[in-house]
């Protein structure tokens, strides 16, 4: 460890749903905050800084909604900053909270946010606007089509099949059925996934994440603060990011340096986090992985980038049950992003779920004996990747 | 209790400057039905659509190189679902590595029957050869051209 240790002492998350008409945006932010403070056993007055987790404004339909969210996190007279790295925002926000403490600036930091993606009615219309107006905006790009094109390359390169993809949905829905906070929690069969309508070939409706609403929050503390009060904590032992260049078209052809089939920069981010944590054999040492995978096919390249399977080898291992709860390493035992995606906090929930697993408090979706967990977030046009290692 | 909602919409217009490099590129598309890339001076990679600098070295990429009209499919998708503000489905689009280029250029695929998804996907398989077609009336946009199976 290069710096002081930082622990997670509390997490909070909503029961995610398509809509939350009983609560407006700041009320939903406060919901996660209240749950996390209660879990940590801390008073709001003690919090020294708040990192606000908020993805692209248009998903919510409020410009720079952190100005509205500041009240809901109790940040008056406190350090406050918004973080946005697209889909990886939630993990980047925890990383920013981490640096507040590791730098020695603060002892107790709140990371919080919420999203109401369902209120836009069509996130793809909004996400089309992330593309460059100079060259690519006129094309009907969205995150679904972008990652459908990744699946097509993985089919060509690794032999990925539509049945492999459907199996991911079948397994994650079974996990989500055990998680009371998951949005899509009804079990489905492989045949039901294969029979669902095509959205963007080869992706079908049941290969895609929902548009979720809900809040999330995490309380971070310095080792000194935790020790002095004898608090229960899990430790962030590795934290890293890596980025990919923008143009999808640069990730193909013989001279590419990062194939769009895969997640090269995510792999680099994991190697950095493992180096920091001193993990040399992740396939052996990691017990739980909460990997950002909003579409069924993307779980495979995330597993491989995390070093839990060799390149192109994850499909067979998933089929063999190695990534099930109780398997060698449980992947997305919460049901993951495929079953719940409140974009501003999704990657934070990956960290929160990893923390719950290590504390042995994941309930029915608990991986037995979990002591080392990893989490990741993907943002931009498959571009901004954040990773974390958590240990008991 | 009765819960209320409020309808709002964002409709903001912009006039984005394309810059010198993209302007020249689109003038060639509009006036001559030709596609050009820029050569990365260090790696020699021809990048299409052209950028004025290399994303690997940040060195200026000044040399224009013509690409296409032939090329090969690098990836694709076929959209069957309608999205707000996006075209009516079904449609196929993706990326093609044009002859003489080292990167993929996005565009629609036309002339393929999309009614049977599996059959259409087989025709658009990675590696299949395509030819770039240009509209008769061009305005300087990526929609001025599309790809058809060669």
Coordinates of C-alpha atoms in Angstrom, one line a residue:
Chain A
X1 CA 0.0 0.0 0.0
X2 CA 1.3 3.4 -1.0
X3 CA -1.0 5.4 1.2
X4 CA -3.2 5.2 4.3
X5 CA -5.9 2.5 4.2
X6 CA -9.4 3.4 3.4
X7 CA -12.4 1.4 4.6
X8 CA -16.1 1.1 3.7
X9 CA -18.2 1.3 6.8
X10 CA -21.6 1.6 5.4
X11 CA -23.7 1.1 2.2
X12 CA -27.2 1.9 1.2
X13 CA -29.3 1.2 -1.8
X14 CA -32.9 1.5 -2.9
X15 CA -35.1 -1.3 -4.1
X16 CA -34.6 -0.5 -7.7
X17 CA -37.7 -0.1 -10.0
X18 CA -38.7 1.2 -13.4
X19 CA -40.3 4.3 -11.9
X20 CA -40.5 5.9 -8.5
X21 CA -43.4 8.3 -8.7
X22 CA -43.5 8.5 -4.9
X23 CA -40.2 10.4 -4.8
X24 CA -38.6 13.2 -6.9
X25 CA -34.9 13.2 -7.6
X26 CA -33.5 14.7 -4.4
X27 CA -35.8 12.6 -2.3
X28 CA -34.4 9.5 -4.1
X29 CA -30.8 10.7 -3.4
X30 CA -31.7 11.1 0.3
X31 CA -33.1 7.6 0.4
X32 CA -29.7 6.0 -0.3
X33 CA -27.9 8.4 2.0
X34 CA -30.2 7.6 4.9
X35 CA -29.7 3.9 4.4
X36 CA -25.9 4.2 4.2
X37 CA -25.6 6.5 7.3
X38 CA -27.8 4.1 9.2
X39 CA -25.7 1.1 8.1
X40 CA -22.5 2.9 9.1
X41 CA -24.0 4.1 12.4
X42 CA -22.8 7.7 11.7
X43 CA -24.5 11.1 12.0
X44 CA -24.6 13.4 9.0
X45 CA -22.7 16.1 11.1
X46 CA -19.6 13.9 11.1
X47 CA -19.3 13.7 7.3
X48 CA -16.6 16.0 6.1
X49 CA -17.0 15.7 2.3
X50 CA -19.5 14.4 -0.2
X51 CA -18.7 13.0 -3.6
X52 CA -21.8 13.2 -5.8
X53 CA -22.3 10.5 -8.3
X54 CA -24.1 11.8 -11.4
X55 CA -23.9 10.5 -15.0
X56 CA -24.9 12.4 -18.1
X57 CA -27.5 15.1 -17.3
X58 CA -30.0 14.3 -20.0
X59 CA -30.7 10.8 -18.6
X60 CA -32.3 12.6 -15.6
X61 CA -33.5 15.6 -17.6
X62 CA -32.1 18.1 -15.1
X63 CA -29.0 20.2 -16.1
X64 CA -26.2 19.6 -13.6
X65 CA -28.5 18.1 -11.0
X66 CA -25.8 18.1 -8.4
X67 CA -26.9 21.7 -7.6
X68 CA -30.3 20.2 -6.6
X69 CA -28.8 17.1 -5.0
X70 CA -26.5 19.0 -2.6
X71 CA -29.4 19.4 -0.1
X72 CA -30.2 15.7 -0.2
X73 CA -26.7 14.7 0.8
X74 CA -26.5 17.4 3.6
X75 CA -23.4 19.0 1.9
X76 CA -24.0 22.6 3.1
X77 CA -20.7 23.9 4.4
X78 CA -18.9 20.7 3.4
X79 CA -16.5 19.8 0.6
X80 CA -18.6 18.7 -2.4
X81 CA -17.8 17.6 -5.9
X82 CA -19.7 15.9 -8.7
X83 CA -18.1 13.0 -10.7
X84 CA -19.2 11.9 -14.1
X85 CA -17.5 9.2 -16.2
X86 CA -20.7 7.9 -17.8
X87 CA -21.5 4.3 -16.8
X88 CA -18.5 4.1 -14.6
X89 CA -19.5 7.2 -12.6
X90 CA -20.4 5.3 -9.5
X91 CA -17.1 3.6 -9.2
X92 CA -15.2 6.8 -10.1
X93 CA -17.1 8.5 -7.3
X94 CA -16.0 5.9 -4.8
X95 CA -12.4 6.4 -6.1
X96 CA -12.7 10.2 -5.6
X97 CA -14.0 9.5 -2.1
X98 CA -11.0 7.2 -1.5
X99 CA -8.5 9.9 -2.5
X100 CA -10.1 12.4 -0.2
X101 CA -9.1 10.1 2.6
X102 CA -5.9 8.5 1.3
X103 CA -4.6 12.0 0.8
X104 CA -5.1 12.7 4.5
X105 CA -7.5 15.5 3.7
X106 CA -10.5 13.8 5.4
X107 CA -11.4 11.0 7.7
X108 CA -15.1 10.5 6.8
X109 CA -16.6 10.8 3.3
X110 CA -20.0 10.2 1.9
X111 CA -20.4 9.1 -1.7
X112 CA -24.0 9.3 -3.0
X113 CA -26.3 9.7 -5.9
X114 CA -29.5 8.5 -7.6
X115 CA -30.9 8.1 -11.1
X116 CA -34.4 8.0 -12.6
X117 CA -33.5 6.6 -16.1
X118 CA -37.1 5.4 -16.6
X119 CA -38.4 9.0 -16.6
X120 CA -36.7 9.7 -20.0
X121 CA -38.7 6.8 -21.5
X122 CA -35.8 6.1 -24.0
X123 CA -32.2 6.2 -22.9
X124 CA -31.0 5.3 -26.3
X125 CA -32.3 8.6 -27.8
X126 CA -30.2 10.4 -25.1
X127 CA -27.1 8.2 -25.4
X128 CA -27.0 8.7 -29.2
X129 CA -25.9 12.3 -28.2
X130 CA -22.7 11.1 -26.7
X131 CA -21.4 10.6 -30.3
X132 CA -19.2 13.1 -32.0
X133 CA -21.3 15.6 -34.0
X134 CA -18.4 16.0 -36.5
X135 CA -18.4 12.5 -37.9
X136 CA -20.7 10.1 -36.2
X137 CA -23.8 11.7 -34.8
X138 CA -25.8 11.2 -38.0
X139 CA -25.5 7.4 -37.5
X140 CA -28.0 5.7 -35.3
X141 CA -25.4 4.8 -32.6
X142 CA -26.4 4.1 -29.1
X143 CA -25.0 2.0 -26.3
X144 CA -27.1 -1.0 -27.4
X145 CA -25.9 -0.9 -31.0
X146 CA -22.3 -0.1 -29.9
X147 CA -22.2 -3.2 -27.7
X148 CA -24.1 -5.3 -30.2
X149 CA -21.2 -4.6 -32.6
X150 CA -18.9 -5.8 -29.8
X151 CA -20.9 -9.0 -29.7
X152 CA -20.6 -9.4 -33.4
X153 CA -16.8 -9.1 -33.2
X154 CA -16.7 -11.6 -30.2
X155 CA -18.8 -14.1 -32.3
X156 CA -16.2 -13.8 -35.0
X157 CA -13.1 -13.8 -32.8
X158 CA -14.1 -16.1 -29.9
X159 CA -17.0 -18.1 -31.2
X160 CA -19.6 -16.4 -28.9
X161 CA -23.1 -17.6 -29.6
X162 CA -26.6 -16.3 -29.0
X163 CA -27.1 -19.2 -26.7
X164 CA -24.0 -18.2 -24.7
X165 CA -25.5 -14.7 -24.3
X166 CA -28.9 -16.1 -23.3
X167 CA -27.2 -18.3 -20.6
X168 CA -25.8 -15.2 -19.0
X169 CA -29.3 -13.7 -18.7
X170 CA -30.7 -17.0 -17.3
X171 CA -28.0 -17.1 -14.6
X172 CA -28.1 -13.4 -13.6
X173 CA -31.9 -13.4 -13.4
X174 CA -31.6 -16.4 -11.1
X175 CA -29.2 -14.4 -8.9
X176 CA -31.4 -11.3 -9.0
X177 CA -34.3 -13.4 -7.8
X178 CA -32.3 -13.8 -4.5
X179 CA -31.6 -10.1 -4.3
X180 CA -34.5 -8.0 -2.8
X181 CA -33.0 -4.8 -4.4
X182 CA -32.8 -6.0 -8.0
X183 CA -35.1 -4.5 -10.6
X184 CA -35.6 -7.4 -13.0
X185 CA -35.8 -10.3 -10.6
X186 CA -38.0 -12.8 -12.4
X187 CA -36.2 -16.0 -13.5
X188 CA -36.1 -16.8 -17.2
X189 CA -35.0 -19.8 -19.2
X190 CA -32.5 -19.8 -22.1
X191 CA -35.3 -20.6 -24.5
X192 CA -37.3 -17.5 -23.2
X193 CA -34.3 -15.3 -23.9
X194 CA -33.8 -16.7 -27.3
X195 CA -37.5 -16.3 -28.1
X196 CA -37.5 -12.6 -27.1
X197 CA -37.6 -10.0 -29.9
X198 CA -34.4 -8.7 -31.5
X199 CA -33.5 -5.2 -30.4
X200 CA -30.2 -4.9 -32.3
X201 CA -28.9 -8.2 -33.7
X202 CA -27.6 -10.3 -32.0
X203 CA -29.0 -8.6 -28.9
X204 CA -32.6 -9.5 -27.9
X205 CA -34.8 -7.8 -25.4
X206 CA -33.8 -10.2 -22.6
X207 CA -30.0 -9.6 -23.3
X208 CA -30.5 -6.0 -22.3
X209 CA -30.5 -4.2 -18.9
X210 CA -33.6 -2.2 -17.7
X211 CA -33.8 1.5 -17.2
X212 CA -33.9 1.7 -13.4
X213 CA -34.7 4.3 -10.8
X214 CA -33.2 4.3 -7.3
X215 CA -30.5 5.8 -5.0
X216 CA -27.2 4.5 -3.6
X217 CA -24.6 5.7 -1.1
X218 CA -21.4 4.5 0.5
X219 CA -19.7 5.8 3.7
X220 CA -15.8 5.7 3.6
X221 CA -13.5 6.2 6.5
X222 CA -9.8 6.4 7.3
X223 CA -8.2 3.5 9.1
X224 CA -7.5 5.8 12.0
X225 CA -11.1 6.7 12.3
X226 CA -12.2 3.1 12.1
X227 CA -9.7 1.8 14.6
X228 CA -10.4 4.5 17.2
X229 CA -14.1 3.6 17.2
X230 CA -13.7 -0.1 16.7
X231 CA -15.9 -0.1 13.6
X232 CA -16.6 -2.9 11.3
X233 CA -15.1 -2.2 7.8
X234 CA -14.0 -3.8 4.6
X235 CA -10.8 -2.3 3.0
X236 CA -10.3 -0.9 -0.4
X237 CA -6.9 -2.4 -1.2
X238 CA -6.8 -1.7 -4.9
X239 CA -8.2 1.1 -7.0
X240 CA -7.5 2.0 -10.6
X241 CA -8.8 3.4 -13.9
X242 CA -7.8 3.1 -17.5
X243 CA -9.2 4.7 -20.7
X244 CA -9.7 3.7 -24.3
X245 CA -9.6 6.2 -27.2
X246 CA -12.9 7.4 -28.6
X247 CA -13.4 6.0 -32.1
X248 CA -15.1 2.6 -32.3
X249 CA -13.7 2.2 -35.9
X250 CA -10.1 2.4 -34.5
X251 CA -10.8 -0.8 -32.5
X252 CA -10.9 -3.0 -35.6
X253 CA -8.8 -3.9 -38.6
X254 CA -5.4 -5.6 -38.5
X255 CA -3.6 -2.7 -37.0
X256 CA -5.9 -2.0 -34.1
X257 CA -4.3 -2.1 -30.6
X258 CA -7.6 -2.8 -28.7
X259 CA -10.2 -5.0 -30.3
X260 CA -13.8 -3.8 -29.9
X261 CA -14.7 -7.5 -29.2
X262 CA -12.9 -7.2 -25.8
X263 CA -12.3 -4.7 -23.1
X264 CA -8.5 -4.0 -23.2
X265 CA -8.5 -0.9 -21.0
X266 CA -10.6 -2.7 -18.4
X267 CA -8.0 -5.4 -18.3
X268 CA -5.3 -2.7 -17.8
X269 CA -7.4 -1.1 -15.0
X270 CA -7.7 -4.5 -13.3
X271 CA -4.0 -5.2 -13.6
X272 CA -3.3 -1.9 -11.9
X273 CA -5.7 -2.6 -9.1
X274 CA -4.3 -6.1 -8.6
X275 CA -0.8 -4.8 -8.5
X276 CA -1.8 -2.2 -5.8
X277 CA -3.5 -5.0 -3.8
X278 CA -0.7 -7.5 -4.3
X279 CA -2.9 -10.0 -6.1
X280 CA -0.9 -12.0 -8.5
X281 CA -3.4 -14.8 -9.4
X282 CA -6.9 -13.3 -9.6
X283 CA -8.5 -16.5 -10.9
X284 CA -7.4 -18.1 -7.7
X285 CA -7.5 -15.3 -5.2
X286 CA -10.8 -13.5 -6.0
X287 CA -14.0 -14.9 -4.5
X288 CA -16.6 -12.5 -5.8
X289 CA -16.7 -10.2 -8.8
X290 CA -19.3 -7.5 -9.3
X291 CA -18.5 -6.6 -12.9
X292 CA -20.3 -3.9 -14.8
X293 CA -22.1 -5.7 -17.6
X294 CA -25.3 -4.1 -18.9
X295 CA -25.7 -6.5 -21.8
X296 CA -25.4 -10.3 -21.6
X297 CA -22.4 -10.5 -24.0
X298 CA -20.4 -7.9 -22.1
X299 CA -20.1 -10.1 -19.0
X300 CA -17.8 -12.4 -21.0
X301 CA -15.2 -9.7 -21.9
X302 CA -15.5 -8.3 -18.4
X303 CA -14.7 -11.7 -16.8
X304 CA -11.7 -12.1 -19.2
X305 CA -10.5 -8.5 -18.5
X306 CA -10.6 -9.3 -14.8
X307 CA -8.3 -12.2 -15.3
X308 CA -10.8 -14.7 -14.1
X309 CA -10.7 -16.6 -17.5
X310 CA -8.3 -16.7 -20.4
X311 CA -9.3 -14.6 -23.5
X312 CA -12.1 -16.4 -25.2
X313 CA -12.4 -19.0 -22.4
X314 CA -15.2 -17.5 -20.3
X315 CA -18.1 -18.9 -22.2
X316 CA -17.3 -22.5 -21.4
X317 CA -16.4 -21.7 -17.7
X318 CA -19.7 -19.9 -17.3
X319 CA -21.5 -22.9 -18.8
X320 CA -19.7 -25.2 -16.4
X321 CA -21.0 -23.2 -13.5
X322 CA -17.6 -21.8 -12.4
X323 CA -19.1 -18.3 -12.0
X324 CA -22.3 -19.3 -10.1
X325 CA -22.9 -18.5 -6.4
X326 CA -21.0 -21.3 -4.7
X327 CA -18.7 -21.7 -7.8
X328 CA -15.0 -20.9 -8.0
X329 CA -15.7 -17.2 -8.2
X330 CA -19.2 -15.8 -8.0
X331 CA -19.7 -13.3 -10.9
X332 CA -22.5 -10.8 -10.4
X333 CA -24.3 -12.7 -7.6
X334 CA -26.5 -9.6 -7.1
X335 CA -27.9 -10.1 -10.7
X336 CA -25.6 -7.3 -11.7
X337 CA -26.1 -4.4 -14.1
X338 CA -28.0 -6.7 -16.5
X339 CA -30.9 -6.8 -14.0
X340 CA -30.6 -3.3 -12.5
X341 CA -29.2 -0.2 -14.1
X342 CA -29.7 3.2 -12.5
X343 CA -26.8 4.5 -14.5
X344 CA -25.6 7.3 -12.1
X345 CA -25.1 4.8 -9.3
X346 CA -24.8 1.4 -11.0
X347 CA -21.0 1.1 -10.7
X348 CA -21.3 2.3 -7.1
X349 CA -23.7 -0.5 -6.4
X350 CA -21.1 -2.9 -7.8
X351 CA -18.7 -1.7 -5.0
X352 CA -21.5 -1.8 -2.4
X353 CA -22.5 -5.4 -3.3
X354 CA -18.8 -6.4 -3.2
X355 CA -18.6 -4.9 0.3
X356 CA -21.8 -6.7 1.4
X357 CA -20.3 -10.0 0.2
X358 CA -17.1 -9.6 2.2
X359 CA -19.0 -8.6 5.3
X360 CA -21.0 -11.8 4.9
X361 CA -24.2 -9.7 4.7
X362 CA -25.4 -10.4 1.1
X363 CA -28.3 -12.5 2.4
X364 CA -29.6 -15.2 -0.1
X365 CA -27.1 -14.2 -2.8
X366 CA -24.1 -14.6 -0.4
X367 CA -21.0 -16.3 -1.9
X368 CA -19.9 -18.6 1.0
X369 CA -16.5 -17.6 2.6
X370 CA -15.9 -14.5 0.4
X371 CA -13.0 -12.5 1.6
X372 CA -11.6 -10.9 -1.6
X373 CA -14.0 -9.1 -4.0
X374 CA -13.6 -7.0 -7.1
X375 CA -15.8 -4.4 -8.7
X376 CA -15.8 -2.6 -12.0
X377 CA -17.5 0.2 -14.0
X378 CA -17.5 0.9 -17.7
X379 CA -18.4 4.3 -19.2
X380 CA -18.3 6.5 -22.3
X381 CA -18.3 4.6 -25.6
X382 CA -16.8 1.5 -24.0
X383 CA -14.0 3.8 -23.0
X384 CA -13.7 4.7 -19.3
X385 CA -13.0 1.8 -17.0
X386 CA -12.7 1.8 -13.2
X387 CA -11.8 -1.1 -11.0
X388 CA -11.5 -1.9 -7.3
X389 CA -10.3 -4.7 -5.0
X390 CA -12.0 -5.0 -1.6
X391 CA -10.7 -7.2 1.2
X392 CA -11.9 -8.2 4.6
Chain B
X1 CA -52.5 8.8 -2.7
X2 CA -52.7 10.5 -6.1
X3 CA -49.1 11.0 -7.5
X4 CA -48.6 13.6 -10.1
X5 CA -46.0 13.8 -12.9
X6 CA -44.9 16.7 -15.1
X7 CA -43.9 16.4 -18.8
X8 CA -40.8 18.3 -19.9
X9 CA -38.6 18.2 -23.0
X10 CA -35.2 19.4 -24.1
X11 CA -35.0 20.7 -27.6
X12 CA -31.8 22.8 -28.0
X13 CA -30.3 23.7 -31.4
X14 CA -26.5 23.9 -32.0
X15 CA -24.4 24.9 -35.0
X16 CA -21.2 22.9 -34.5
X17 CA -18.0 24.0 -36.3
X18 CA -16.4 20.9 -38.0
X19 CA -12.9 22.4 -38.2
X20 CA -10.5 22.4 -41.1
X21 CA -9.8 18.7 -41.4
X22 CA -13.4 17.5 -41.3
X23 CA -14.5 20.3 -43.5
X24 CA -12.0 19.3 -46.2
X25 CA -13.1 15.7 -45.8
X26 CA -16.8 16.5 -46.2
X27 CA -16.1 18.8 -49.2
X28 CA -14.5 15.8 -51.0
X29 CA -17.5 13.7 -50.1
X30 CA -19.9 16.3 -51.3
X31 CA -18.2 17.6 -54.4
X32 CA -16.2 14.5 -55.6
X33 CA -17.8 11.5 -54.0
X34 CA -14.4 10.5 -52.6
X35 CA -13.3 9.4 -49.1
X36 CA -9.9 10.5 -47.7
X37 CA -8.1 9.7 -44.5
X38 CA -5.0 11.1 -42.8
X39 CA -1.8 9.2 -42.3
X40 CA -0.4 9.0 -38.7
X41 CA 3.1 10.2 -39.3
X42 CA 4.8 7.9 -36.7
X43 CA 2.9 4.6 -37.2
X44 CA 2.0 5.1 -40.9
X45 CA -1.6 4.1 -40.0
X46 CA -4.2 5.7 -42.2
X47 CA -7.0 7.0 -40.0
X48 CA -10.5 7.3 -41.4
X49 CA -12.5 9.4 -40.6
X50 CA -9.5 11.7 -40.7
X51 CA -8.3 13.4 -37.6
X52 CA -5.8 16.3 -37.6
X53 CA -3.6 14.6 -35.0
X54 CA -2.7 11.1 -33.9
X55 CA -4.5 9.8 -30.8
X56 CA -1.4 7.7 -30.1
X57 CA 1.3 10.4 -30.2
X58 CA -0.6 13.7 -30.5
X59 CA 1.6 14.5 -33.5
X60 CA -0.1 16.3 -36.4
X61 CA -1.4 14.0 -39.1
X62 CA -1.2 16.1 -42.2
X63 CA -0.9 13.8 -45.2
X64 CA -4.2 13.0 -47.0
X65 CA -4.7 9.5 -48.4
X66 CA -7.6 8.4 -50.5
X67 CA -9.5 5.3 -49.2
X68 CA -12.1 3.0 -50.8
X69 CA -14.5 2.7 -52.5
X70 CA -14.0 -1.0 -51.8
X71 CA -13.7 -2.4 -48.3
X72 CA -14.5 -5.2 -45.9
X73 CA -17.0 -5.4 -43.1
X74 CA -15.5 -5.1 -39.6
X75 CA -18.7 -5.2 -37.6
X76 CA -22.4 -4.5 -38.0
X77 CA -25.7 -4.7 -36.2
X78 CA -29.3 -4.9 -37.5
X79 CA -31.8 -2.8 -35.6
X80 CA -35.3 -4.1 -35.2
X81 CA -36.5 -1.8 -32.4
X82 CA -37.7 1.7 -32.8
X83 CA -35.9 4.4 -30.6
X84 CA -37.2 7.9 -30.1
X85 CA -35.4 10.4 -32.5
X86 CA -33.7 7.5 -34.4
X87 CA -34.8 6.1 -37.8
X88 CA -37.6 3.6 -38.3
X89 CA -36.4 0.0 -38.1
X90 CA -35.3 -2.3 -39.6
X91 CA -31.9 -0.9 -40.7
X92 CA -28.4 -2.3 -40.7
X93 CA -25.2 -0.3 -40.0
X94 CA -21.7 -0.8 -38.9
X95 CA -18.1 -0.3 -39.7
X96 CA -16.1 -1.0 -42.8
X97 CA -12.3 -0.9 -43.3
X98 CA -12.0 0.7 -46.7
X99 CA -9.1 -0.3 -49.0
X100 CA -6.1 1.9 -48.1
X101 CA -7.4 2.6 -44.6
X102 CA -6.4 1.0 -41.3
X103 CA -9.5 1.9 -39.3
X104 CA -13.2 1.4 -39.7
X105 CA -15.6 4.0 -41.0
X106 CA -19.2 3.9 -39.9
X107 CA -22.1 3.8 -42.3
X108 CA -25.4 2.1 -43.3
X109 CA -25.5 -1.2 -45.1
X110 CA -28.2 -1.1 -47.9
X111 CA -29.5 -3.6 -50.4
X112 CA -29.7 -6.5 -47.9
X113 CA -33.1 -8.1 -47.1
X114 CA -33.4 -7.7 -43.3
X115 CA -36.7 -9.6 -42.8
X116 CA -34.9 -12.8 -41.7
X117 CA -32.3 -11.7 -39.0
X118 CA -30.1 -14.8 -39.2
X119 CA -29.9 -14.7 -43.0
X120 CA -29.2 -11.0 -43.1
X121 CA -26.5 -11.4 -40.4
X122 CA -24.8 -14.1 -42.5
X123 CA -24.7 -11.8 -45.5
X124 CA -23.2 -9.0 -43.4
X125 CA -20.5 -11.3 -41.8
X126 CA -17.2 -9.8 -40.8
X127 CA -14.7 -10.0 -43.7
X128 CA -17.4 -9.7 -46.5
X129 CA -16.5 -7.3 -49.2
X130 CA -18.5 -4.2 -49.8
X131 CA -18.5 -1.2 -52.1
X132 CA -19.2 2.4 -51.1
X133 CA -22.1 4.0 -52.9
X134 CA -22.7 7.8 -52.9
X135 CA -26.1 9.6 -53.1
X136 CA -26.6 11.8 -56.2
X137 CA -27.6 14.8 -54.1
X138 CA -24.8 15.2 -51.4
X139 CA -24.6 17.8 -48.6
X140 CA -21.4 16.9 -46.9
X141 CA -22.4 14.3 -44.3
X142 CA -21.7 10.6 -43.5
X143 CA -25.2 9.9 -44.7
X144 CA -24.1 10.9 -48.3
X145 CA -22.7 7.4 -48.6
X146 CA -23.5 3.9 -47.6
X147 CA -22.2 0.4 -48.2
X148 CA -23.5 -2.4 -50.4
X149 CA -22.3 -6.0 -50.7
X150 CA -19.7 -6.2 -53.5

